[in-house]
PDB file of C-alpha atoms in Angstrom:
ATOM      1  CA  UNK A1384      40.010  38.910 -35.827  1.00 81.00           C
ATOM      2  CA  UNK A1385      40.008  36.362 -33.063  1.00 85.00           C
ATOM      3  CA  UNK A1386      43.043  34.115 -32.994  1.00 91.00           C
ATOM      4  CA  UNK A1387      41.715  31.045 -31.177  1.00 93.00           C
ATOM      5  CA  UNK A1388      44.552  28.921 -32.413  1.00 93.00           C
ATOM      6  CA  UNK A1389      46.826  30.603 -29.826  1.00 93.00           C
ATOM      7  CA  UNK A1390      45.020  28.509 -27.153  1.00 92.00           C
ATOM      8  CA  UNK A1391      46.598  25.395 -28.722  1.00 91.00           C
ATOM      9  CA  UNK A1392      50.108  26.713 -27.879  1.00 93.00           C
ATOM     10  CA  UNK A1393      49.568  25.961 -24.193  1.00 92.00           C
ATOM     11  CA  UNK A1394      48.547  22.278 -23.979  1.00 91.00           C
ATOM     12  CA  UNK A1395      49.481  21.936 -20.305  1.00 94.00           C
ATOM     13  CA  UNK A1396      47.448  24.992 -19.136  1.00 95.00           C
ATOM     14  CA  UNK A1397      45.206  24.703 -16.155  1.00 95.00           C
ATOM     15  CA  UNK A1398      43.042  27.609 -17.176  1.00 94.00           C
ATOM     16  CA  UNK A1399      42.641  30.376 -19.749  1.00 94.00           C
ATOM     17  CA  UNK A1400      42.800  34.085 -18.983  1.00 95.00           C
ATOM     18  CA  UNK A1401      41.636  36.991 -21.043  1.00 94.00           C
ATOM     19  CA  UNK A1402      41.873  40.765 -20.764  1.00 94.00           C
ATOM     20  CA  UNK A1403      38.729  42.620 -21.895  1.00 95.00           C
ATOM     21  CA  UNK A1404      38.291  46.368 -22.263  1.00 94.00           C
ATOM     22  CA  UNK A1405      35.502  46.432 -24.993  1.00 95.00           C
ATOM     23  CA  UNK A1406      34.872  50.216 -24.561  1.00 93.00           C
ATOM     24  CA  UNK A1407      38.074  50.692 -26.453  1.00 90.00           C
ATOM     25  CA  UNK A1408      36.389  49.013 -29.521  1.00 92.00           C
ATOM     26  CA  UNK A1409      32.651  49.246 -29.130  1.00 95.00           C
ATOM     27  CA  UNK A1410      30.579  52.487 -28.632  1.00 94.00           C
ATOM     28  CA  UNK A1411      27.947  50.922 -26.498  1.00 96.00           C
ATOM     29  CA  UNK A1412      27.668  47.793 -24.520  1.00 97.00           C
ATOM     30  CA  UNK A1413      24.682  46.751 -26.660  1.00 96.00           C
ATOM     31  CA  UNK A1414      27.109  46.712 -29.675  1.00 97.00           C
ATOM     32  CA  UNK A1415      28.926  43.656 -28.345  1.00 96.00           C
ATOM     33  CA  UNK A1416      27.824  40.495 -30.137  1.00 94.00           C
ATOM     34  CA  UNK A1417      25.461  38.291 -28.097  1.00 92.00           C
ATOM     35  CA  UNK A1418      28.102  35.609 -27.880  1.00 92.00           C
ATOM     36  CA  UNK A1419      31.008  37.990 -27.467  1.00 93.00           C
ATOM     37  CA  UNK A1420      32.159  36.131 -24.244  1.00 93.00           C
ATOM     38  CA  UNK A1421      30.244  32.890 -24.747  1.00 90.00           C
ATOM     39  CA  UNK A1422      32.335  31.964 -27.783  1.00 90.00           C
ATOM     40  CA  UNK A1423      35.247  31.255 -25.557  1.00 91.00           C
ATOM     41  CA  UNK A1424      33.533  28.131 -24.386  1.00 89.00           C
ATOM     42  CA  UNK A1425      33.488  26.981 -28.055  1.00 91.00           C
ATOM     43  CA  UNK A1426      37.281  26.959 -28.087  1.00 92.00           C
ATOM     44  CA  UNK A1427      38.351  25.484 -24.833  1.00 92.00           C
ATOM     45  CA  UNK A1428      37.162  23.182 -22.096  1.00 91.00           C
ATOM     46  CA  UNK A1429      39.512  24.795 -19.561  1.00 93.00           C
ATOM     47  CA  UNK A1430      38.193  27.127 -16.847  1.00 93.00           C
ATOM     48  CA  UNK A1431      38.128  30.709 -17.940  1.00 94.00           C
ATOM     49  CA  UNK A1432      39.063  33.829 -15.958  1.00 96.00           C
ATOM     50  CA  UNK A1433      38.960  37.450 -16.960  1.00 96.00           C
ATOM     51  CA  UNK A1434      42.255  38.901 -15.650  1.00 96.00           C
ATOM     52  CA  UNK A1435      41.387  42.555 -16.593  1.00 95.00           C
ATOM     53  CA  UNK A1436      37.955  43.822 -17.050  1.00 95.00           C
ATOM     54  CA  UNK A1437      36.803  47.495 -17.599  1.00 94.00           C
ATOM     55  CA  UNK A1438      34.451  49.904 -19.353  1.00 95.00           C
ATOM     56  CA  UNK A1439      35.027  53.542 -19.219  1.00 93.00           C
ATOM     57  CA  UNK A1440      32.563  56.056 -17.636  1.00 94.00           C
ATOM     58  CA  UNK A1441      34.486  59.012 -19.120  1.00 92.00           C
ATOM     59  CA  UNK A1442      32.216  61.050 -21.323  1.00 92.00           C
ATOM     60  CA  UNK A1443      35.117  63.263 -22.519  1.00 88.00           C
ATOM     61  CA  UNK A1444      37.335  60.683 -24.236  1.00 86.00           C
ATOM     62  CA  UNK A1445      37.942  61.826 -27.824  1.00 85.00           C
ATOM     63  CA  UNK A1446      37.518  58.465 -29.609  1.00 85.00           C
ATOM     64  CA  UNK A1447      35.080  56.275 -27.785  1.00 88.00           C
ATOM     65  CA  UNK A1448      33.587  58.116 -24.765  1.00 92.00           C
ATOM     66  CA  UNK A1449      31.513  56.134 -22.277  1.00 94.00           C
ATOM     67  CA  UNK A1450      29.189  56.924 -19.410  1.00 96.00           C
ATOM     68  CA  UNK A1451      28.263  55.782 -15.977  1.00 96.00           C
ATOM     69  CA  UNK A1452      25.113  54.245 -17.435  1.00 97.00           C
ATOM     70  CA  UNK A1453      27.192  52.295 -20.110  1.00 97.00           C
ATOM     71  CA  UNK A1454      29.513  51.079 -17.419  1.00 97.00           C
ATOM     72  CA  UNK A1455      26.642  49.657 -15.430  1.00 97.00           C
ATOM     73  CA  UNK A1456      24.983  48.176 -18.674  1.00 97.00           C
ATOM     74  CA  UNK A1457      28.238  46.538 -19.519  1.00 97.00           C
ATOM     75  CA  UNK A1458      28.417  44.777 -16.157  1.00 97.00           C
ATOM     76  CA  UNK A1459      24.835  43.513 -16.654  1.00 95.00           C
ATOM     77  CA  UNK A1460      25.785  42.225 -20.114  1.00 95.00           C
ATOM     78  CA  UNK A1461      28.976  40.573 -18.851  1.00 95.00           C
ATOM     79  CA  UNK A1462      26.980  39.008 -16.068  1.00 93.00           C
ATOM     80  CA  UNK A1463      24.585  37.414 -18.535  1.00 90.00           C
ATOM     81  CA  UNK A1464      27.328  36.113 -20.880  1.00 91.00           C
ATOM     82  CA  UNK A1465      29.593  34.920 -18.065  1.00 90.00           C
ATOM     83  CA  UNK A1466      27.679  31.716 -17.413  1.00 86.00           C
ATOM     84  CA  UNK A1467      27.702  30.588 -21.068  1.00 83.00           C
ATOM     85  CA  UNK A1468      31.446  31.387 -21.273  1.00 86.00           C
ATOM     86  CA  UNK A1469      32.169  29.414 -18.053  1.00 85.00           C
ATOM     87  CA  UNK A1470      33.988  32.393 -16.603  1.00 93.00           C
ATOM     88  CA  UNK A1471      34.993  31.449 -13.112  1.00 93.00           C
ATOM     89  CA  UNK A1472      36.593  34.617 -11.980  1.00 94.00           C
ATOM     90  CA  UNK A1473      36.786  38.308 -13.039  1.00 95.00           C
ATOM     91  CA  UNK A1474      39.027  41.124 -11.919  1.00 95.00           C
ATOM     92  CA  UNK A1475      37.862  44.768 -12.551  1.00 94.00           C
ATOM     93  CA  UNK A1476      41.386  46.066 -12.958  1.00 88.00           C
ATOM     94  CA  UNK A1477      41.019  49.779 -12.210  1.00 87.00           C
ATOM     95  CA  UNK A1478      38.594  50.060  -9.292  1.00 89.00           C
ATOM     96  CA  UNK A1479      39.942  53.569  -8.818  1.00 84.00           C
ATOM     97  CA  UNK A1480      40.820  53.720 -12.468  1.00 66.00           C
ATOM     98  CA  UNK A1481      40.501  57.541 -12.794  1.00 68.00           C
ATOM     99  CA  UNK A1482      43.983  57.719 -11.338  1.00 64.00           C
ATOM    100  CA  UNK A1483      45.399  56.087 -14.430  1.00 64.00           C
ATOM    101  CA  UNK A1484      47.568  58.313 -16.602  1.00 65.00           C
ATOM    102  CA  UNK A1485      46.962  56.656 -19.966  1.00 71.00           C
ATOM    103  CA  UNK A1486      43.986  58.548 -21.480  1.00 77.00           C
ATOM    104  CA  UNK A1487      42.454  55.378 -23.000  1.00 80.00           C
ATOM    105  CA  UNK A1488      41.896  53.990 -19.519  1.00 83.00           C
ATOM    106  CA  UNK A1489      40.370  57.198 -18.005  1.00 86.00           C
ATOM    107  CA  UNK A1490      37.016  56.633 -16.309  1.00 90.00           C
ATOM    108  CA  UNK A1491      37.486  52.834 -15.976  1.00 91.00           C
ATOM    109  CA  UNK A1492      37.225  53.189 -12.235  1.00 92.00           C
ATOM    110  CA  UNK A1493      34.181  52.060 -10.314  1.00 95.00           C
ATOM    111  CA  UNK A1494      34.767  55.134  -8.176  1.00 93.00           C
ATOM    112  CA  UNK A1495      34.704  58.773  -9.327  1.00 90.00           C
ATOM    113  CA  UNK A1496      37.752  60.958  -8.843  1.00 86.00           C
ATOM    114  CA  UNK A1497      36.137  62.383  -5.636  1.00 88.00           C
ATOM    115  CA  UNK A1498      35.952  58.895  -4.173  1.00 90.00           C
ATOM    116  CA  UNK A1499      32.221  58.417  -4.584  1.00 93.00           C
ATOM    117  CA  UNK A1500      31.053  55.120  -5.884  1.00 95.00           C
ATOM    118  CA  UNK A1501      29.625  55.008  -9.364  1.00 95.00           C
ATOM    119  CA  UNK A1502      26.451  52.988 -10.066  1.00 96.00           C
ATOM    120  CA  UNK A1503      28.616  50.400 -11.565  1.00 96.00           C
ATOM    121  CA  UNK A1504      30.167  49.661  -8.199  1.00 96.00           C
ATOM    122  CA  UNK A1505      26.873  48.346  -6.915  1.00 95.00           C
ATOM    123  CA  UNK A1506      26.360  46.384 -10.112  1.00 96.00           C
ATOM    124  CA  UNK A1507      29.841  44.840  -9.763  1.00 95.00           C
ATOM    125  CA  UNK A1508      29.609  43.869  -6.200  1.00 94.00           C
ATOM    126  CA  UNK A1509      26.157  42.421  -6.840  1.00 92.00           C
ATOM    127  CA  UNK A1510      27.673  39.921  -9.154  1.00 88.00           C
ATOM    128  CA  UNK A1511      28.767  37.768  -6.155  1.00 75.00           C
ATOM    129  CA  UNK A1512      25.186  37.322  -5.010  1.00 55.00           C
TER     130      UNK A1512
END
């Protein structure tokens, strides 16, 4: 359950930052509510940044596996919702995320273990255009 009241604990804040790894909760990017990120703008007038962003491309995770296509779809969805949420900056935390030891973050990388770019890399770098 969202705890929007936590934002009130920082009355002198210059911005609000969130971490988001929705593949740890949702099976598909299409499962995210249409206002998943946009609802942030209903609770603060401050600039919003996403300090950690990721979606797994690992198809072998036991609980919520992902895929390269899902990773790309997530970036498209995030891009659509970012404007309504007034998101001013986003950081994809694990660009080479397949090097992470914690299994839940396996496959978060925008590059495969062999160093080749996943399709999501093109989608991510295209956000700046």
